[in-house]
Short mmCIF file of C-alpha atoms in Angstrom, two decimals:
data_model
loop_
_atom_site.label_atom_id
_atom_site.label_comp_id
_atom_site.label_asym_id
_atom_site.label_seq_id
_atom_site.Cartn_x
_atom_site.Cartn_y
_atom_site.Cartn_z
CA SER A 1 85.40 113.31 133.63
CA GLN A 2 87.49 113.09 130.82
CA THR A 3 89.36 109.54 130.06
CA ILE A 4 91.62 108.79 126.88
CA HIS A 5 92.13 105.53 125.67
CA GLN A 6 95.36 104.14 123.16
CA TRP A 7 95.32 101.15 121.37
CA PRO A 8 96.87 98.71 120.85
CA ALA A 9 98.77 98.32 124.05
CA THR A 10 102.11 97.29 122.19
CA LEU A 11 103.12 96.54 119.03
CA VAL A 12 105.50 94.03 117.13
CA GLN A 13 105.08 94.90 113.12
CA PRO A 14 107.87 94.16 110.27
CA VAL A 15 109.96 96.74 108.63
CA GLY A 16 108.25 97.43 105.48
CA SER A 17 104.07 97.21 107.34
CA PRO A 18 102.12 99.57 107.27
CA LEU A 19 100.93 101.54 111.50
CA SER A 20 97.89 102.52 112.49
CA LEU A 21 97.50 103.82 116.09
CA GLU A 22 94.49 105.00 117.70
CA CYS A 23 93.74 107.67 120.79
CA THR A 24 90.21 108.53 121.59
CA VAL A 25 89.51 111.13 124.45
CA GLU A 26 85.72 111.14 125.94
CA GLY A 27 84.08 113.47 128.29
CA THR A 28 85.29 116.44 126.78
CA SER A 29 84.71 118.28 123.15
CA ASN A 30 86.71 119.89 121.10
CA PRO A 31 89.87 119.14 122.64
CA ASN A 32 93.62 119.99 121.84
CA LEU A 33 95.52 116.60 120.91
CA TYR A 34 98.97 115.44 120.40
CA TRP A 35 101.10 112.72 118.95
CA TYR A 36 104.37 112.16 121.60
CA ARG A 37 107.59 109.35 120.37
CA GLN A 38 109.64 108.71 123.36
CA ALA A 39 112.55 106.84 122.19
CA ALA A 40 115.20 104.82 124.33
CA GLY A 41 113.38 105.07 127.19
CA ARG A 42 113.84 109.37 127.77
CA GLY A 43 112.72 111.95 125.78
CA LEU A 44 109.10 113.20 124.61
CA GLN A 45 109.73 114.64 121.33
CA LEU A 46 105.79 116.14 119.95
CA LEU A 47 105.35 114.44 116.31
CA PHE A 48 101.54 116.25 115.50
CA TYR A 49 99.18 117.97 117.24
CA SER A 50 95.75 119.24 116.23
CA VAL A 51 93.35 122.06 116.96
CA GLY A 52 90.42 120.57 115.92
CA ILE A 53 88.93 117.87 112.99
CA GLY A 54 90.94 117.83 110.05
CA GLN A 55 93.48 120.11 111.05
CA ILE A 56 97.33 118.81 111.57
CA SER A 57 100.19 120.37 112.18
CA SER A 58 103.52 118.25 112.04
CA GLU A 59 106.52 118.76 114.12
CA VAL A 60 109.31 116.94 112.67
CA PRO A 61 109.33 115.42 108.82
CA GLN A 62 109.27 111.88 109.08
CA ASN A 63 107.61 108.76 108.14
CA LEU A 64 104.40 109.26 110.33
CA SER A 65 101.24 111.39 109.30
CA ALA A 66 98.46 111.65 111.55
CA SER A 67 94.65 112.87 110.98
CA ARG A 68 91.94 113.82 113.24
CA PRO A 69 88.91 112.18 111.63
CA GLN A 70 86.03 113.06 114.66
CA ASP A 71 86.50 115.55 117.41
CA ARG A 72 87.90 113.21 120.14
CA GLN A 73 89.61 111.08 117.69
CA PHE A 74 93.10 111.22 116.78
CA ILE A 75 95.32 108.65 114.78
CA LEU A 76 98.81 108.12 113.89
CA SER A 77 99.44 106.46 110.36
CA SER A 78 102.28 104.98 108.74
CA LYS A 79 102.44 103.58 105.09
CA LYS A 80 106.40 101.74 105.30
CA LEU A 81 107.28 101.26 108.96
CA LEU A 82 111.36 101.71 110.06
CA LEU A 83 113.63 100.26 112.40
CA SER A 84 113.62 103.94 113.92
CA ASP A 85 110.45 103.84 114.59
CA SER A 86 110.20 102.09 117.25
CA GLY A 87 109.38 103.59 120.49
CA PHE A 88 106.80 104.20 123.04
CA TYR A 89 104.07 106.53 121.49
CA LEU A 90 102.06 108.88 123.52
CA CYS A 91 98.62 110.37 122.63
CA ALA A 92 97.68 113.64 124.72
CA TRP A 93 94.73 116.24 124.95
CA ASN A 94 93.67 119.84 127.18
CA THR A 95 91.04 121.66 126.17
CA GLY A 96 91.37 124.97 123.84
CA THR A 97 90.82 127.33 126.32
CA GLY A 98 91.62 127.25 131.04
CA LEU A 99 93.73 123.74 131.30
CA TYR A 100 97.02 124.16 130.13
CA GLU A 101 98.20 120.99 131.46
CA GLN A 102 98.22 117.73 128.80
CA TYR A 103 96.69 114.65 130.62
CA PHE A 104 98.39 111.29 128.52
CA GLY A 105 97.38 108.12 127.60
CA PRO A 106 99.09 104.57 128.73
CA GLY A 107 100.59 105.10 125.53
CA THR A 108 101.43 102.07 122.40
CA ARG A 109 105.09 100.70 122.53
CA LEU A 110 105.81 100.11 119.04
CA THR A 111 108.77 98.12 118.08
CA VAL A 112 109.82 97.58 114.77
CA THR A 113 111.69 94.20 113.28
CA ALA B 1 112.90 129.60 120.66
CA GLN B 2 112.06 128.09 123.93
CA LYS B 3 114.33 125.41 125.77
CA VAL B 4 114.15 122.75 129.27
CA THR B 5 117.35 121.81 130.90
CA GLN B 6 117.10 119.24 133.36
CA ALA B 7 120.86 118.59 133.66
CA GLN B 8 120.74 115.48 136.33
CA THR B 9 120.28 112.12 133.83
CA GLU B 10 120.39 109.97 137.31
CA ILE B 11 119.68 110.63 140.74
CA SER B 12 119.79 107.61 143.59
CA VAL B 13 118.95 108.15 147.38
CA VAL B 14 118.21 105.94 150.17
CA GLU B 15 114.23 105.51 151.51
CA LYS B 16 113.80 108.21 153.71
CA GLU B 17 115.92 111.14 152.54
CA ASP B 18 115.13 114.10 150.47
CA VAL B 19 115.75 114.77 147.29
CA THR B 20 115.91 117.90 144.89
CA LEU B 21 115.62 117.65 140.88
CA ASP B 22 116.27 120.68 139.16
CA CYS B 23 114.81 122.47 136.20
CA VAL B 24 115.67 125.46 134.06
CA TYR B 25 114.05 126.98 131.67
CA GLU B 26 114.71 129.38 128.52
CA THR B 27 111.64 131.44 127.37
CA ARG B 28 111.23 134.99 126.02
CA ASP B 29 107.21 134.70 126.45
CA THR B 30 106.55 137.22 129.32
CA THR B 31 103.64 134.98 130.95
CA TYR B 32 104.54 130.82 130.57
CA TYR B 33 103.22 128.06 132.07
CA LEU B 34 106.03 125.62 133.65
CA PHE B 35 104.88 121.74 134.43
CA TRP B 36 106.03 118.66 136.24
CA TYR B 37 105.35 115.00 135.21
CA LYS B 38 105.98 111.76 136.79
CA GLN B 39 106.28 108.83 134.43
CA PRO B 40 106.58 105.21 136.48
CA PRO B 41 107.57 102.54 134.90
CA SER B 42 104.39 101.64 133.76
CA GLY B 43 105.05 104.25 131.20
CA GLU B 44 102.40 107.03 131.65
CA LEU B 45 103.00 110.35 132.21
CA VAL B 46 100.87 112.12 135.02
CA PHE B 47 100.55 115.84 135.81
CA LEU B 48 101.80 116.70 138.77
CA ILE B 49 101.86 120.30 139.36
CA ARG B 50 101.66 123.65 137.04
CA ARG B 51 102.98 126.81 137.57
CA ASN B 52 101.83 130.50 136.03
CA SER B 53 104.96 132.62 135.61
CA PHE B 54 103.04 135.79 137.40
CA ASP B 55 102.75 133.54 140.34
CA GLU B 56 106.14 132.68 142.53
CA GLN B 57 104.64 131.66 145.71
CA ASN B 58 106.23 128.21 146.43
CA GLU B 59 104.22 125.33 146.88
CA ILE B 60 103.77 122.56 149.18
CA SER B 61 101.83 119.12 148.50
CA GLY B 62 102.66 116.38 150.69
CA ARG B 63 105.82 115.40 150.45
CA TYR B 64 105.96 117.13 146.83
CA SER B 65 107.20 121.09 147.09
CA TRP B 66 108.13 123.60 144.35
CA ASN B 67 110.71 126.40 143.83
CA PHE B 68 109.88 129.01 141.23
CA GLN B 69 112.28 131.68 140.56
CA LYS B 70 112.05 133.80 137.62
CA SER B 71 115.17 135.33 138.99
CA THR B 72 117.23 132.24 137.45
CA SER B 73 115.04 131.04 135.18
CA SER B 74 114.78 127.84 137.80
CA PHE B 75 111.63 125.78 138.57
CA ASN B 76 112.83 122.80 141.17
CA PHE B 77 110.85 120.07 142.53
CA THR B 78 111.99 118.75 146.46
CA ILE B 79 110.78 115.07 147.65
CA THR B 80 111.11 115.04 151.23
CA ALA B 81 111.15 111.73 153.06
CA SER B 82 111.52 109.73 149.35
CA GLN B 83 109.91 106.18 149.62
CA VAL B 84 110.86 103.77 147.13
CA VAL B 85 106.83 104.25 144.86
CA ASP B 86 108.35 107.99 144.00
CA SER B 87 111.42 105.90 141.64
CA ALA B 88 110.45 107.32 138.41
CA VAL B 89 111.32 109.08 135.28
CA TYR B 90 110.44 112.91 135.93
CA PHE B 91 110.56 115.99 133.73
CA CYS B 92 109.97 119.12 133.76
CA ALA B 93 108.12 121.10 131.06
CA LEU B 94 107.22 124.57 129.84
CA ARG B 95 104.01 125.31 127.85
CA ARG B 96 104.42 127.65 124.49
CA SER B 97 102.69 130.62 123.49
CA GLY B 98 99.90 130.07 120.95
CA SER B 99 96.36 128.50 120.94
CA ALA B 100 98.13 125.26 120.58
CA ARG B 101 99.29 124.89 123.72
CA GLN B 102 102.18 122.51 122.43
CA LEU B 103 104.86 122.12 125.46
CA THR B 104 108.56 121.84 125.87
CA PHE B 105 110.09 118.80 127.57
CA GLY B 106 112.79 117.93 129.30
CA SER B 107 114.96 115.50 128.69
CA GLY B 108 114.12 113.40 132.20
CA THR B 109 115.72 112.59 135.48
CA GLN B 110 115.26 109.53 136.59
CA LEU B 111 115.26 108.78 139.78
CA THR B 112 116.01 105.42 141.75
CA VAL B 113 114.63 105.72 145.83
CA LEU B 114 116.55 102.54 147.04
CA PRO B 115 115.11 100.67 150.13
#
């Protein structure tokens, strides 16, 4: 069966510091991968998605970037965090064919101070 | 452009009451997919159901049921005999066309079931 991992679970970082959040998926090959942010405890905003290694699409221009160095690894980064980057970051996956629903990881709660 | 509207921001019911969460969508696609997710206080989104646009049969799973109506572009979710463990934020989502399969989410409905 497939499993998706995210780490760290929680993170407190000062403004201006770098960020690296990691997401890995087990039990599947060539998944589509997604990064979402949930601010203010409610709506989900799609930040980035990837349909293959090295292929990154951005939904919203911002202070963040994403990379996919391996088939089942998706990384969210920032060189300098802003207060507005605080939120709950969720990684998700689905298959390129067949399954249409996305499956989500446990999330990372980021607080920028 | 695609859009999902969940007009109910918060709903509060007493345990054992039935409750319906509304979802209205907009899309120009002739084939599309709709979803419901549950987000308990722990934060992880849990997939509940997928509905294809070409299948208008309503679905029941235990205390959960879904009413899909293309004529009104709605995909409503009913919980029968609600329980405290049903307290969560519920999201409706619409899959965009294209191979990347992105989802457009509604803003969510916070359901609180009181004992």
